[in-house]
Coordinates of C-alpha atoms and ligand atoms in Angstrom, one line a residue:
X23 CA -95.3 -57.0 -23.8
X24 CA -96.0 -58.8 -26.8
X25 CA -94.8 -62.7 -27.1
X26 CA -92.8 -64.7 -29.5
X27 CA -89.3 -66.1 -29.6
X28 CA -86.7 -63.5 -29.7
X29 CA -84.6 -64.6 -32.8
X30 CA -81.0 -64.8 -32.9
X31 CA -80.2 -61.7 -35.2
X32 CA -77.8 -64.5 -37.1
X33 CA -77.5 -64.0 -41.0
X34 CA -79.8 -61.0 -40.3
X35 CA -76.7 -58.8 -38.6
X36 CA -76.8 -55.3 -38.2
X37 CA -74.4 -54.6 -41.1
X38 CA -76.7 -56.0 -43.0
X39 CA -79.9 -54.3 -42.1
X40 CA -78.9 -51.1 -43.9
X41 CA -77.4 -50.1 -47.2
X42 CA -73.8 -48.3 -47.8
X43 CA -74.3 -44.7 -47.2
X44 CA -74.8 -43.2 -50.4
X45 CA -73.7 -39.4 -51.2
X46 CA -77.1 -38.3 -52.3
X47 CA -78.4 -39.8 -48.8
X48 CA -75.7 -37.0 -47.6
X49 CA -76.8 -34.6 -50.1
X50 CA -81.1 -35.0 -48.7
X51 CA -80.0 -35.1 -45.1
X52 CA -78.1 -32.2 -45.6
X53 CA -80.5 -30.2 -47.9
X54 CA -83.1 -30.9 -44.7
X55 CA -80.3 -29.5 -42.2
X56 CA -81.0 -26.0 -44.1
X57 CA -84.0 -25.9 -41.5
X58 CA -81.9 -24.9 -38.8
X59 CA -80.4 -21.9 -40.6
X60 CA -84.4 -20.5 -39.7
X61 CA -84.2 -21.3 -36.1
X62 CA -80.6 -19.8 -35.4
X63 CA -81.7 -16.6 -37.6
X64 CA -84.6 -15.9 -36.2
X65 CA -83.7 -16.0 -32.9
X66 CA -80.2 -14.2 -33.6
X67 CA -81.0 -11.0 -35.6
X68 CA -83.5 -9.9 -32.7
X69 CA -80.5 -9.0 -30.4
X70 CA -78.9 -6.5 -33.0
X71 CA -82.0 -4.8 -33.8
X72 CA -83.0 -3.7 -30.0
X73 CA -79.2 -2.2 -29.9
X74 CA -79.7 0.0 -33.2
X75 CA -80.0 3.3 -33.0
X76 CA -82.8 4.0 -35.2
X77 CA -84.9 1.4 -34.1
X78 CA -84.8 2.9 -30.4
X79 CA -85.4 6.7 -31.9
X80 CA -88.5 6.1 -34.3
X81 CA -89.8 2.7 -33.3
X82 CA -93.3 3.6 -32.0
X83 CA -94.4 1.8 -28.9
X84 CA -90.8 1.8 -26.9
X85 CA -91.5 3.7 -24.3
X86 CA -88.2 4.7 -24.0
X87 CA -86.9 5.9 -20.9
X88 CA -86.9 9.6 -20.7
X89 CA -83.8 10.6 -18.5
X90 CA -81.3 12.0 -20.2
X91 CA -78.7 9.3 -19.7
X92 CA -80.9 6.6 -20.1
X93 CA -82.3 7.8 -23.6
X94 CA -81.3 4.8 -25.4
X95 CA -82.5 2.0 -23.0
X96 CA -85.5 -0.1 -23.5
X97 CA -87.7 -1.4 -20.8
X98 CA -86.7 -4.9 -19.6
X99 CA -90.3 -6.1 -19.7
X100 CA -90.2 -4.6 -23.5
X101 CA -87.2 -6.4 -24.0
X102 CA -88.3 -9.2 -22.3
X103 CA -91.3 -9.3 -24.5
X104 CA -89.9 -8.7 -28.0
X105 CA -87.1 -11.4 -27.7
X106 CA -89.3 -14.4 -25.7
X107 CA -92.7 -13.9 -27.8
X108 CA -90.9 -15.9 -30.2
X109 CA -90.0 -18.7 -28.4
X110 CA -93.8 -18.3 -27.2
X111 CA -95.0 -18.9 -30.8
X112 CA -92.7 -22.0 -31.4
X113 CA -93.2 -23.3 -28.3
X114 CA -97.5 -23.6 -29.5
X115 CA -96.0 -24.7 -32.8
X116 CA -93.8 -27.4 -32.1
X117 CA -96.5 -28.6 -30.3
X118 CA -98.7 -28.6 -33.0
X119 CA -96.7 -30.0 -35.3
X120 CA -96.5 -33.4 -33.7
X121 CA -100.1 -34.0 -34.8
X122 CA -99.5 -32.5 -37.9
X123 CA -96.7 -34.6 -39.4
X124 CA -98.4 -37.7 -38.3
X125 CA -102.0 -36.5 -39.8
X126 CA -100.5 -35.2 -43.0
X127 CA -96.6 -36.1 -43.3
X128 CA -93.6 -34.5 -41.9
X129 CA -92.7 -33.1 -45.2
X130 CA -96.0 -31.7 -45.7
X131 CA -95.8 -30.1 -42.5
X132 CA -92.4 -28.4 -42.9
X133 CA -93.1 -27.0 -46.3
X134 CA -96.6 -25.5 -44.0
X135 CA -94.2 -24.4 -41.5
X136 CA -92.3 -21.9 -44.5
X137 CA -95.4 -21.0 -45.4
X138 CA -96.8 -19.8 -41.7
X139 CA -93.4 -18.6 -41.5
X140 CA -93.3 -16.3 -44.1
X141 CA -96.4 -14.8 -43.1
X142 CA -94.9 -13.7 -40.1
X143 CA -92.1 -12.4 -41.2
X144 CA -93.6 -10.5 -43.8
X145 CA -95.8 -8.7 -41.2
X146 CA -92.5 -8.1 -39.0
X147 CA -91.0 -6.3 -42.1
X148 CA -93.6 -4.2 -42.5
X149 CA -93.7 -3.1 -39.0
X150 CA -92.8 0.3 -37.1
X151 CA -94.7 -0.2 -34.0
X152 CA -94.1 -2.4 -31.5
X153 CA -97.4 -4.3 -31.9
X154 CA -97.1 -5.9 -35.0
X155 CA -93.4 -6.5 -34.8
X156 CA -94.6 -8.6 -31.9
X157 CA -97.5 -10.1 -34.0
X158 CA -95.1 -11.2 -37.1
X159 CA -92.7 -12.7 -34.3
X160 CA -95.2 -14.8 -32.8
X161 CA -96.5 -15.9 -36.0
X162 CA -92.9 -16.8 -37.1
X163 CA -92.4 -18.1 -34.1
X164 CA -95.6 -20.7 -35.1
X165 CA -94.3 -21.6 -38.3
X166 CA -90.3 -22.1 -37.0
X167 CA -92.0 -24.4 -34.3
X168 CA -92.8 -26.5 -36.9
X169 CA -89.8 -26.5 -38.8
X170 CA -87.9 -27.2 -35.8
X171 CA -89.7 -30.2 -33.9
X172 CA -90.2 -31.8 -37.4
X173 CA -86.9 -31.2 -39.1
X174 CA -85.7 -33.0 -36.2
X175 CA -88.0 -36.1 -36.9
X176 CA -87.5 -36.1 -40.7
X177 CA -84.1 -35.9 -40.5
X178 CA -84.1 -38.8 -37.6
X179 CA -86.1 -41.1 -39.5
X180 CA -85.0 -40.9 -42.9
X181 CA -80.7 -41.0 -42.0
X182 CA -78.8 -44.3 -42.0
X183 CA -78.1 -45.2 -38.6
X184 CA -74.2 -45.1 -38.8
X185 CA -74.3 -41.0 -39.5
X186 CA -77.5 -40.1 -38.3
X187 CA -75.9 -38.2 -35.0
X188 CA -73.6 -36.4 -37.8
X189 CA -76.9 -36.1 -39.6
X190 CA -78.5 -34.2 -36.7
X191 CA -75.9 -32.5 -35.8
X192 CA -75.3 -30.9 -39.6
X193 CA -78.8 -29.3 -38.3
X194 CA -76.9 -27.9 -35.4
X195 CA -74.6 -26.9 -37.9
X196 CA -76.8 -24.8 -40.1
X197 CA -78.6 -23.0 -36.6
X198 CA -75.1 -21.7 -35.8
X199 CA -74.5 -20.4 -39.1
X200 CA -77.9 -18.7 -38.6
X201 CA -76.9 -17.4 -35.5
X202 CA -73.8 -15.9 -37.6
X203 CA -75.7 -14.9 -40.2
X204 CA -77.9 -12.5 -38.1
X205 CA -75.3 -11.2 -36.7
X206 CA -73.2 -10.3 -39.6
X207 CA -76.2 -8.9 -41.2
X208 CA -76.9 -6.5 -38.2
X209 CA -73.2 -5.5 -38.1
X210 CA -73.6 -4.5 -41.5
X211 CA -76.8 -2.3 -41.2
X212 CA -77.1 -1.1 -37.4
X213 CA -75.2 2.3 -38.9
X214 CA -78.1 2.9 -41.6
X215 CA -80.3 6.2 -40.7
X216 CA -83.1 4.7 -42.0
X217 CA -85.6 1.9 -41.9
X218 CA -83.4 -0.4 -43.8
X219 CA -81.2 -0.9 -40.6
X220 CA -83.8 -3.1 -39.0
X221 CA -85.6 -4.3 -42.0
X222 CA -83.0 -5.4 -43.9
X223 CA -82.1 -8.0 -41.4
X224 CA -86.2 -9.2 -41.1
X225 CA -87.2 -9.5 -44.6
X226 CA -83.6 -11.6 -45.5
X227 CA -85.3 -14.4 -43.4
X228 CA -88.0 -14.8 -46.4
X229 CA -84.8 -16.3 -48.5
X230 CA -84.3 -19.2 -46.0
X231 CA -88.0 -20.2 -45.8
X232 CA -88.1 -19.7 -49.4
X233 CA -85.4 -22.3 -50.1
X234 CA -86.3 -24.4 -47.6
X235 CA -89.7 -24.7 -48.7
X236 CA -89.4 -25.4 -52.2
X237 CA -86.4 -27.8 -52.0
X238 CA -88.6 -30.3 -49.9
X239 CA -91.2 -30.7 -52.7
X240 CA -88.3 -32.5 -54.3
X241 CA -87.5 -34.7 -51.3
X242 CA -89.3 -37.9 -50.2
X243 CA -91.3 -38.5 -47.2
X244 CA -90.5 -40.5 -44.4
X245 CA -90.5 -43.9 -44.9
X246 CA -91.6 -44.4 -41.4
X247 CA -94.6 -41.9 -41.9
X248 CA -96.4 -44.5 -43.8
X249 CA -95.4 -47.2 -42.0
X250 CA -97.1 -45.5 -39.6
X251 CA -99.9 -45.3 -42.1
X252 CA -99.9 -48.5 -43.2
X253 CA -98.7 -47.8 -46.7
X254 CA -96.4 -50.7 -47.3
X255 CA -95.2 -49.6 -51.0
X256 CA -94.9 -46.1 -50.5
X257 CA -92.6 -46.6 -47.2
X258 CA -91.0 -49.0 -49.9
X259 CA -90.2 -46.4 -52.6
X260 CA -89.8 -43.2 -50.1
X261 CA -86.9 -46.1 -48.3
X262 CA -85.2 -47.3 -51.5
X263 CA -85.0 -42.9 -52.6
X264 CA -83.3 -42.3 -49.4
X265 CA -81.2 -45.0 -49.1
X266 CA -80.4 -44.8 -52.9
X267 CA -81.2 -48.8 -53.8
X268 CA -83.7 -50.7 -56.0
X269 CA -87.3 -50.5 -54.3
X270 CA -86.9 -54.4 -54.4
X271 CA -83.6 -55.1 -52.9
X272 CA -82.5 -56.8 -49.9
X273 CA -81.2 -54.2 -47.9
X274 CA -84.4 -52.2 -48.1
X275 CA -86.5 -55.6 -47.8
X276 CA -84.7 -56.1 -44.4
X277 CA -84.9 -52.5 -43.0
X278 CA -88.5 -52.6 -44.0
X279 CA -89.5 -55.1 -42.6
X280 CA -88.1 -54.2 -39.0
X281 CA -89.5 -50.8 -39.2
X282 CA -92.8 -52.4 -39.6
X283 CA -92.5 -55.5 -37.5
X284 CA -91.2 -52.6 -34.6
X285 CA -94.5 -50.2 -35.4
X286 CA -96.5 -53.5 -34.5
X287 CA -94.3 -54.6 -32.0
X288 CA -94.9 -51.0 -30.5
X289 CA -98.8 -50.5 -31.3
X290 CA -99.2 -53.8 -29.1
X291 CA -97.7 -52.4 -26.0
X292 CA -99.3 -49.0 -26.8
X293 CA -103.2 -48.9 -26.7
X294 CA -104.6 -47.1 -29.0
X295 CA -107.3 -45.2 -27.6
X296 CA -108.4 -41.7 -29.6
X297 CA -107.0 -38.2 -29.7
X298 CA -107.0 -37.4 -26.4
X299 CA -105.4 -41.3 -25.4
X300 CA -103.1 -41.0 -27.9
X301 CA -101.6 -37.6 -26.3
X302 CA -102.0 -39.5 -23.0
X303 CA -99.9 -43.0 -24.3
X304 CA -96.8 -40.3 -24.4
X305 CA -97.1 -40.2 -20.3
X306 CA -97.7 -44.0 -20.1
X307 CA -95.8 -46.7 -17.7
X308 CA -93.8 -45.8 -14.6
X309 CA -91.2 -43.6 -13.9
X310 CA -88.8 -46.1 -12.8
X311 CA -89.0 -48.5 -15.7
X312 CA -85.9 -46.8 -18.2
X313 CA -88.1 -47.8 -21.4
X314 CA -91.7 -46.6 -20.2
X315 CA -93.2 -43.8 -22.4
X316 CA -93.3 -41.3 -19.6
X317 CA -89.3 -42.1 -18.9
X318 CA -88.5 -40.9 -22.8
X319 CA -91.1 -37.6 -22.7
X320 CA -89.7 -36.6 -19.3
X321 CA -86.0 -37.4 -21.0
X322 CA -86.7 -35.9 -24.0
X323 CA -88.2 -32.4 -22.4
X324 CA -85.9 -32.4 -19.5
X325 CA -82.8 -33.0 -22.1
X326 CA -83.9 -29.8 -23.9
X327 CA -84.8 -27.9 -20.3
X328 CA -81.1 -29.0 -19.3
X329 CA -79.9 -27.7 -23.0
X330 CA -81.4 -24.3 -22.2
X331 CA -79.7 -24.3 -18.5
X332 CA -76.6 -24.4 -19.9
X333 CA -77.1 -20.3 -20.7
X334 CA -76.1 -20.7 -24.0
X335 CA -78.2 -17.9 -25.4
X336 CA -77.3 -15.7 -22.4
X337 CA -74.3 -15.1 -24.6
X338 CA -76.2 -15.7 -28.1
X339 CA -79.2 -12.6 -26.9
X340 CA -77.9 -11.0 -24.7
X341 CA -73.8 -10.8 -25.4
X342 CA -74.0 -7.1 -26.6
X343 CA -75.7 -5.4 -23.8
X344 CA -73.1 -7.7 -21.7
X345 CA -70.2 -7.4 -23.3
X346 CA -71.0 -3.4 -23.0
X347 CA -71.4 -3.6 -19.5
X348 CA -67.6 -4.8 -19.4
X349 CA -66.4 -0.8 -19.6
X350 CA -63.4 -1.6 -21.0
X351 CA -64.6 -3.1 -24.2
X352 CA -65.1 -0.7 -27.3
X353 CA -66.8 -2.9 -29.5
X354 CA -69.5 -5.1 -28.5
X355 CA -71.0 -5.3 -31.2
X356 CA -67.8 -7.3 -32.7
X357 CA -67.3 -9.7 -29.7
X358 CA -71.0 -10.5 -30.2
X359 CA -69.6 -11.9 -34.1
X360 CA -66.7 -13.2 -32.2
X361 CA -68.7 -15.5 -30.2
X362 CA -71.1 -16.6 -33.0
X363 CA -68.1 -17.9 -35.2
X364 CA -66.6 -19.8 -32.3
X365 CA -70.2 -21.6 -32.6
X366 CA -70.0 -22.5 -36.3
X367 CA -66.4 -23.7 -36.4
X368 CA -66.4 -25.8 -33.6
X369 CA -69.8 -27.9 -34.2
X370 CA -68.6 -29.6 -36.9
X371 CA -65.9 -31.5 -34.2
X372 CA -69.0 -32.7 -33.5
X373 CA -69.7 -34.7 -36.9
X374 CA -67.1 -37.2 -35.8
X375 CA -67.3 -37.4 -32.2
X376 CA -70.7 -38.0 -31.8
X377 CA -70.2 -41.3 -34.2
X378 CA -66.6 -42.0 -32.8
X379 CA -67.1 -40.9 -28.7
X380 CA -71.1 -41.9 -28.5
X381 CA -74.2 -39.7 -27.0
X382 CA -73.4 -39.9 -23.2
X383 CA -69.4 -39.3 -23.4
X384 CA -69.9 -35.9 -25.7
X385 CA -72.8 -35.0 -23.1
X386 CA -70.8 -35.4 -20.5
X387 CA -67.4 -33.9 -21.3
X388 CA -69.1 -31.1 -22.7
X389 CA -71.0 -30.5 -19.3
X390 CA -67.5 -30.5 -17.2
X391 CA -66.2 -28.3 -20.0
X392 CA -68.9 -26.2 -19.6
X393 CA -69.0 -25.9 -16.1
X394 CA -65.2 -24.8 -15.5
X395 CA -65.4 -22.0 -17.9
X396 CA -68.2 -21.0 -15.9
X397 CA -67.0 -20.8 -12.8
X398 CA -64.1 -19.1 -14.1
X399 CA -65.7 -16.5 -15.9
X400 CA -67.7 -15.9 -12.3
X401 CA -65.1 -16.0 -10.4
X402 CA -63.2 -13.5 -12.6
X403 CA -66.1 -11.1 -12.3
X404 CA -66.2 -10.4 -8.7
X405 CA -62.2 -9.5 -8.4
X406 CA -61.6 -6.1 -10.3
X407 CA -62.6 -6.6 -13.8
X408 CA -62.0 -3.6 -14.8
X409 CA -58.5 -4.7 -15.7
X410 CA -58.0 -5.2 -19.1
X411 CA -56.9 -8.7 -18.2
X412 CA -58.9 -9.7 -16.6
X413 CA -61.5 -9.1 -19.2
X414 CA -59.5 -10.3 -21.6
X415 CA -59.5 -13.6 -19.7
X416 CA -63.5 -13.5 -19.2
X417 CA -63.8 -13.3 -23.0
X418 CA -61.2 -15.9 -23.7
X419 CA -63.3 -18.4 -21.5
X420 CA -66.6 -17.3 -22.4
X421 CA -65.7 -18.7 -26.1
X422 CA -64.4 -22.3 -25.0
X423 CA -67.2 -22.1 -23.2
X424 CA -69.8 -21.6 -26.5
X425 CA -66.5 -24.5 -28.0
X426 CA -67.7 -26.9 -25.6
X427 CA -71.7 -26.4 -26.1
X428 CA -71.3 -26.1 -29.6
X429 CA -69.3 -29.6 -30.1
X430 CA -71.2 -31.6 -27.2
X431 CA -74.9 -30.1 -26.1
X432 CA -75.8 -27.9 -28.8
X433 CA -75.7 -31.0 -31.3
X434 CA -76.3 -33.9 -28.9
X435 CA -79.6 -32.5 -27.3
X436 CA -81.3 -33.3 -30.8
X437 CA -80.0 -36.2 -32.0
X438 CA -81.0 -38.0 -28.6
X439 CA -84.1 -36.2 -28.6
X440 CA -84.7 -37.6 -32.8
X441 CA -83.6 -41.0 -31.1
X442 CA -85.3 -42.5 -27.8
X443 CA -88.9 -42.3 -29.0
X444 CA -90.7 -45.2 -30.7
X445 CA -92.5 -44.9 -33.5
X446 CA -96.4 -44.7 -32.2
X447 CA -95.3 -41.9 -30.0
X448 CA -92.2 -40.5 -31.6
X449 CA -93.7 -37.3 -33.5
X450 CA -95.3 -36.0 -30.3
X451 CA -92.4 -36.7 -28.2
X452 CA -89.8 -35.0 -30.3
X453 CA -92.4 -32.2 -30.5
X454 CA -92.8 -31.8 -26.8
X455 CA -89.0 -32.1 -26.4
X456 CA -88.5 -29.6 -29.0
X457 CA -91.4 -27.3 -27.5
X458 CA -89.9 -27.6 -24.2
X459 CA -86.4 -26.2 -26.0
X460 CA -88.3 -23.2 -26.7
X461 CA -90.2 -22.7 -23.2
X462 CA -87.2 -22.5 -21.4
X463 CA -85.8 -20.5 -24.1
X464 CA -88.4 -17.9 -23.7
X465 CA -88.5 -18.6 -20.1
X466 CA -84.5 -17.3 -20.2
X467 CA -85.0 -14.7 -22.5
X468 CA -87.7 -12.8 -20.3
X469 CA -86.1 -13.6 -16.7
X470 CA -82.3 -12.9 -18.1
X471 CA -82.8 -8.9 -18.5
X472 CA -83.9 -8.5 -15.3
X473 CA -81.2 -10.6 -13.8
X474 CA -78.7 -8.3 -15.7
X475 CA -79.8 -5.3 -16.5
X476 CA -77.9 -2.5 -14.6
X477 CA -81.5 -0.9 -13.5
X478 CA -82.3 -4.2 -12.0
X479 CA -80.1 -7.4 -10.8
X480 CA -77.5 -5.7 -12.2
X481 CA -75.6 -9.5 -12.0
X482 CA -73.0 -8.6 -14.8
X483 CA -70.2 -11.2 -14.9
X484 CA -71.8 -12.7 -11.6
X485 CA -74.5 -14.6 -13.4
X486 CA -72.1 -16.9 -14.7
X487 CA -72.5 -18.6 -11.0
X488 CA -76.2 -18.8 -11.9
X489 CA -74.9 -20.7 -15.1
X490 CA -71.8 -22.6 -13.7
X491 CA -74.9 -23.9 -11.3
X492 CA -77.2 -25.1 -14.1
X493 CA -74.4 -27.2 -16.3
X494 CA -73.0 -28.7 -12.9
X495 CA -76.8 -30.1 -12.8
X496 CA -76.5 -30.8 -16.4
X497 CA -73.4 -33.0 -15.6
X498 CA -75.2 -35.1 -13.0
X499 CA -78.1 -35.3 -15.2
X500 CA -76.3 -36.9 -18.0
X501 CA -74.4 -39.3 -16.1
X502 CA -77.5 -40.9 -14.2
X503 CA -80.2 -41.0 -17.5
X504 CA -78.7 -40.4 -20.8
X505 CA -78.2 -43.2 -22.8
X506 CA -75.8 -44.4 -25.6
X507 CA -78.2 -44.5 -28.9
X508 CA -74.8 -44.4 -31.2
X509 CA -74.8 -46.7 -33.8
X510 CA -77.9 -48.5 -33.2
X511 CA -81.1 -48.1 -35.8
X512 CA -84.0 -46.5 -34.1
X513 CA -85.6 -49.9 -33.9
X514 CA -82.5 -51.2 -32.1
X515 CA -82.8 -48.3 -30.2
X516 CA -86.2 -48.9 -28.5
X517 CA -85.0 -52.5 -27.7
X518 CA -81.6 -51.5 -25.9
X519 CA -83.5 -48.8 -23.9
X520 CA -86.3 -52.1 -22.7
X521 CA -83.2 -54.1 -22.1
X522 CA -80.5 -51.5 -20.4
X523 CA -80.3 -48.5 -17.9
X524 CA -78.3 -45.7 -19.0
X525 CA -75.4 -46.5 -17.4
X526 CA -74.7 -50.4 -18.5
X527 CA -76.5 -49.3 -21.8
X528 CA -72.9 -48.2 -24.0
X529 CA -72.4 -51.9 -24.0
X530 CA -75.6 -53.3 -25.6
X531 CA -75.3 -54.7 -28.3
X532 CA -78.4 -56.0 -31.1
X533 CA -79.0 -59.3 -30.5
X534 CA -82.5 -60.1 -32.2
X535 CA -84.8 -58.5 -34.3
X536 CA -88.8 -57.3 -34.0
X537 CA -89.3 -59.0 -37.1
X538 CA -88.2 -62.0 -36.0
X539 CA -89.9 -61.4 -32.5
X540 CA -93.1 -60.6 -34.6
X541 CA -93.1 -63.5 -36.9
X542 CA -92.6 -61.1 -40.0
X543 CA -91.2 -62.7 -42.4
X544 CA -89.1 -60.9 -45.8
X545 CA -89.9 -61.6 -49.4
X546 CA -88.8 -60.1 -52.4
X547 CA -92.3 -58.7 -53.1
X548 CA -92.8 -57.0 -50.1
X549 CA -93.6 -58.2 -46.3
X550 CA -95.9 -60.9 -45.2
X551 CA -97.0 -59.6 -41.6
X552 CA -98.0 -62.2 -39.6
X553 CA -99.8 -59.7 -37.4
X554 CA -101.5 -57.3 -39.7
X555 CA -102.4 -53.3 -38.4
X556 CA -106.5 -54.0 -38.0
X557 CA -105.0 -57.0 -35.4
X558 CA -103.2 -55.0 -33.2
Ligands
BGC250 C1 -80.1 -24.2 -29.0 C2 -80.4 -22.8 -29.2 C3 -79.1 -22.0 -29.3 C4 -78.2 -22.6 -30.4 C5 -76.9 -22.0 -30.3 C6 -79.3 -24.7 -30.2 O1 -79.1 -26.1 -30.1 O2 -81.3 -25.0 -28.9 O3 -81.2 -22.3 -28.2 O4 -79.4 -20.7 -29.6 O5 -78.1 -24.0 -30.2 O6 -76.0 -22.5 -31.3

């Protein structure tokens, strides 16, 4: 650990290292949110399409089964494959795209991301075989792997600390409203006798790339990025566009000046030793030590793993063919809506809380919550279900069940992932975080149809036990490693975590800085590093 006095934070308080939040701050955060409207739709419309009628008749490659009753089933492994190679392809791009946004930008890399994306979508369109649908997917799947580890970066670095969880979560937001989105749309063409009925939901996912990609040329790069680069008056002017000040006032003199003075404070404590050692500095330390690099990549993946266990997108991917297994319901299709709209209105509870309540409360309210609809919904399904009640009780508690993910883990999972990295290692770790989402997404998606499926497990309602399980581990989880990151810049952050455990770390509270610790010192016309990058 690098020397020097720790400075009393004095005249250089918290309030004052960051400007007012500004409504064009809002407006940028929120334009960069539009990301997640890729992740939610892509991974929504899929469900839909493998329940239309036309695409089981004339999609080539199906191999449906031929019994007469059975005509209009799928293959689990089919299934299996069509959903999850998705998730494959992000899961190889989020990865990716933690070298990427540190090499050429995090904006760069999310405008590549449309581009990659598009590609893949364009050959899903044009697709009436199974091969290439699966080929556009996993291309897609590549280019929403970028957009999602990096979105999740950008968004981290460039929001004021006092709203960044709202920030995050507005990206929550917009992947519930693509959830909706894909959903709605294959409601409203699953009837068509013709191609249109599948394509029509594909090819509208060219708009959101399209947007997404040509708004960002118009917003700045992360100020950290070249920090990270060593480009002192371009982190300058990309700071003073997002937090809406002159390039030379105090507020981004100060904030400056501790990103950088952190980066060095970091790079110290963080050889710097090639490629491969720079992958390897992400598994650094000991697992005991709260702060040590491996401590925030195994919280960062397991977070996400645990985010996945929750069975979210059991209900998200798999809700129709489920909700038709109930007998008694007549239209699946519309539950499946049902459920996707109880995602979008209650996230935004989730705006406030996260700022008012803190990380580790939301986690770990939403958890319990969680885990008693669960049980319920299990426990429901092995009495006769086939009362009308009885359903109507499953359904009622499967939807406070999607209320409490989508207020507490569905937002809080990224914001603490965008949070507990520092800056030498944060682009990989939110990348391996965010691929880890995605492998235990697919890893869900392929194991869940034969769990449920009435040719195989034939679990139904019963795999809510499997579920109820899973969040009771999430509960646990939580209480013992999450910390509290609310309020705190990321700077401030990576202090409290060297400082705190989890559990006393809600009361920590800034009590120096890294420029102060680094002998940086702030002047109008930029910093004077005592320590300069070639030192380090
Ligand atoms: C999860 C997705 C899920 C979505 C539902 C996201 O945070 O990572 O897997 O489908 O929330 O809203």
């Amino acid at each position: 650990m690098p020397g020097g006095a720790i400075v009393s934070m004095g005249g250089v308080d918290a309030a004052r290292m960051e400007a007012p939040v500004t409504f064009k701050t809002y407006l940028m955060c929120a334009f960069a949110a539009f990301g997640g409207i890729f992740f939610g739709y892509d991974s929504g419309y899929i469900g839909g399409v493998l329940g239309m009628d036309y695409f089981i008749e004339t999609f080539e490659g199906l191999d449906k089964a031929t019994t007469a009753a059975a005509d209009f089933v799928i293959p689990s492994w089919k299934k299996s494959l069509i959903v999850s190679i998705l998730s494959a392809g992000t899961f190889f791009g989020a990865l990716l795209a933690g070298d990427l946004a540190d090499w050429f930008g995090r904006r760069t890399t999310i405008i590549a991301g449309c581009g990659v994306f598009l590609i893949g979508v364009a050959l899903q369109t044009a697709s009436s075989a199974v091969g290439l649908l699966v080929a556009g997917r996993l291309i897609a799947g590549f280019g929403v792997g970028f957009v999602s580890a990096v979105i999740i970066l950008y968004m981290s670095e460039i929001a004021p600390r006092k709203v960044r969880g709202a920030i995050v979560s507005g990206y929550q937001f917009c992947i519930t409203i693509g959830l909706m989105l894909a959903t709605c749309v294959d409601y409203a063409t699953e009837h068509r006798a013709d191609s249109g009925s599948y394509r029509i939901p594909v090819a509208l996912q060219m708009l959101w790339a399209l947007i997404l990609g040509v708004g960002l040329f118009f917003l700045p790069e992360s100020p950290r990025y070249f920090v990270r680069k060593g480009k002192k008056e371009e982190a300058r002017q990309a700071l003073a566009r997002v937090r809406g000040q002159p390039a030379d006032s105090e507020f981004i003199n100060l904030e400056l000046t501790e990103i950088e003075a952190n980066h060095l404070y970091e790079l110290q404590a963080t050889p710097q030793e090639g490629y491969f050692g720079s992958w390897f500095n992400c598994f650094r330390g000991s697992i005991w030590e709260p702060n040590s690099n491996l401590r925030r990549t195994i919280l960062g993946t397991s977070l996400q793993m645990m985010q996945q266990w929750t069975g979210v997108n059991f209900v998200f991917y798999f809700g129709t063919t489920f909700f038709t297994q109930l007998h008694t319901i007549q239209n699946p299709f519309l539950l499946s809506i049902i459920t996707t709209i109880v995602n979008v209105l209650s996230t935004p509870i989730s705006f406030y809380a996260i700022e008012k309540v803190g990380r580790r409360p939301l986690l770990l309210w939403g958890a319990l919550g969680m885990v008693i609809c669960q049980f319920i919904v299990a426990i429901l399904g092995v009495t006769d279900y086939d009362d009308n009640k009885a359903v109507a009780a499953m359904i009622a508690f499967i939807c406070i069940y999607i209320f409490f993910f989508a207020s507490t883990w569905g937002p809080g999972a990224w914001v603490v992932i965008g949070e507990i990295f520092p800056l030498p290692i944060r682009s990989r770790g939110v990348a391996l975080s965010t691929a880890s989402n995605w492998l235990w997404n697919c890893i869900i998606a392929v194991i869940t149809p034969y769990m449920v499926d009435t040719d195989e497990g034939n679990l139904g309602p019963k795999v809510f036990f499997i579920w109820g399980a899973l969040c009771t581990c999430a509960f646990i989880y939580t209480y013992f490693l999450i910390p509290e990151t609310k309020g705190l810049t990321l700077e401030q952050v990576d202090k409290m975590m060297e400082e705190t455990t989890p559990r006393t770390s809600a009361g920590w509270k800034p009590h120096s800085t890294f420029a102060g610790e680094m002998g940086l010192s702030v002047d109008k016309a930029g910093l004077a590093p005592a320590v300069s990058h070639q030192e380090v």
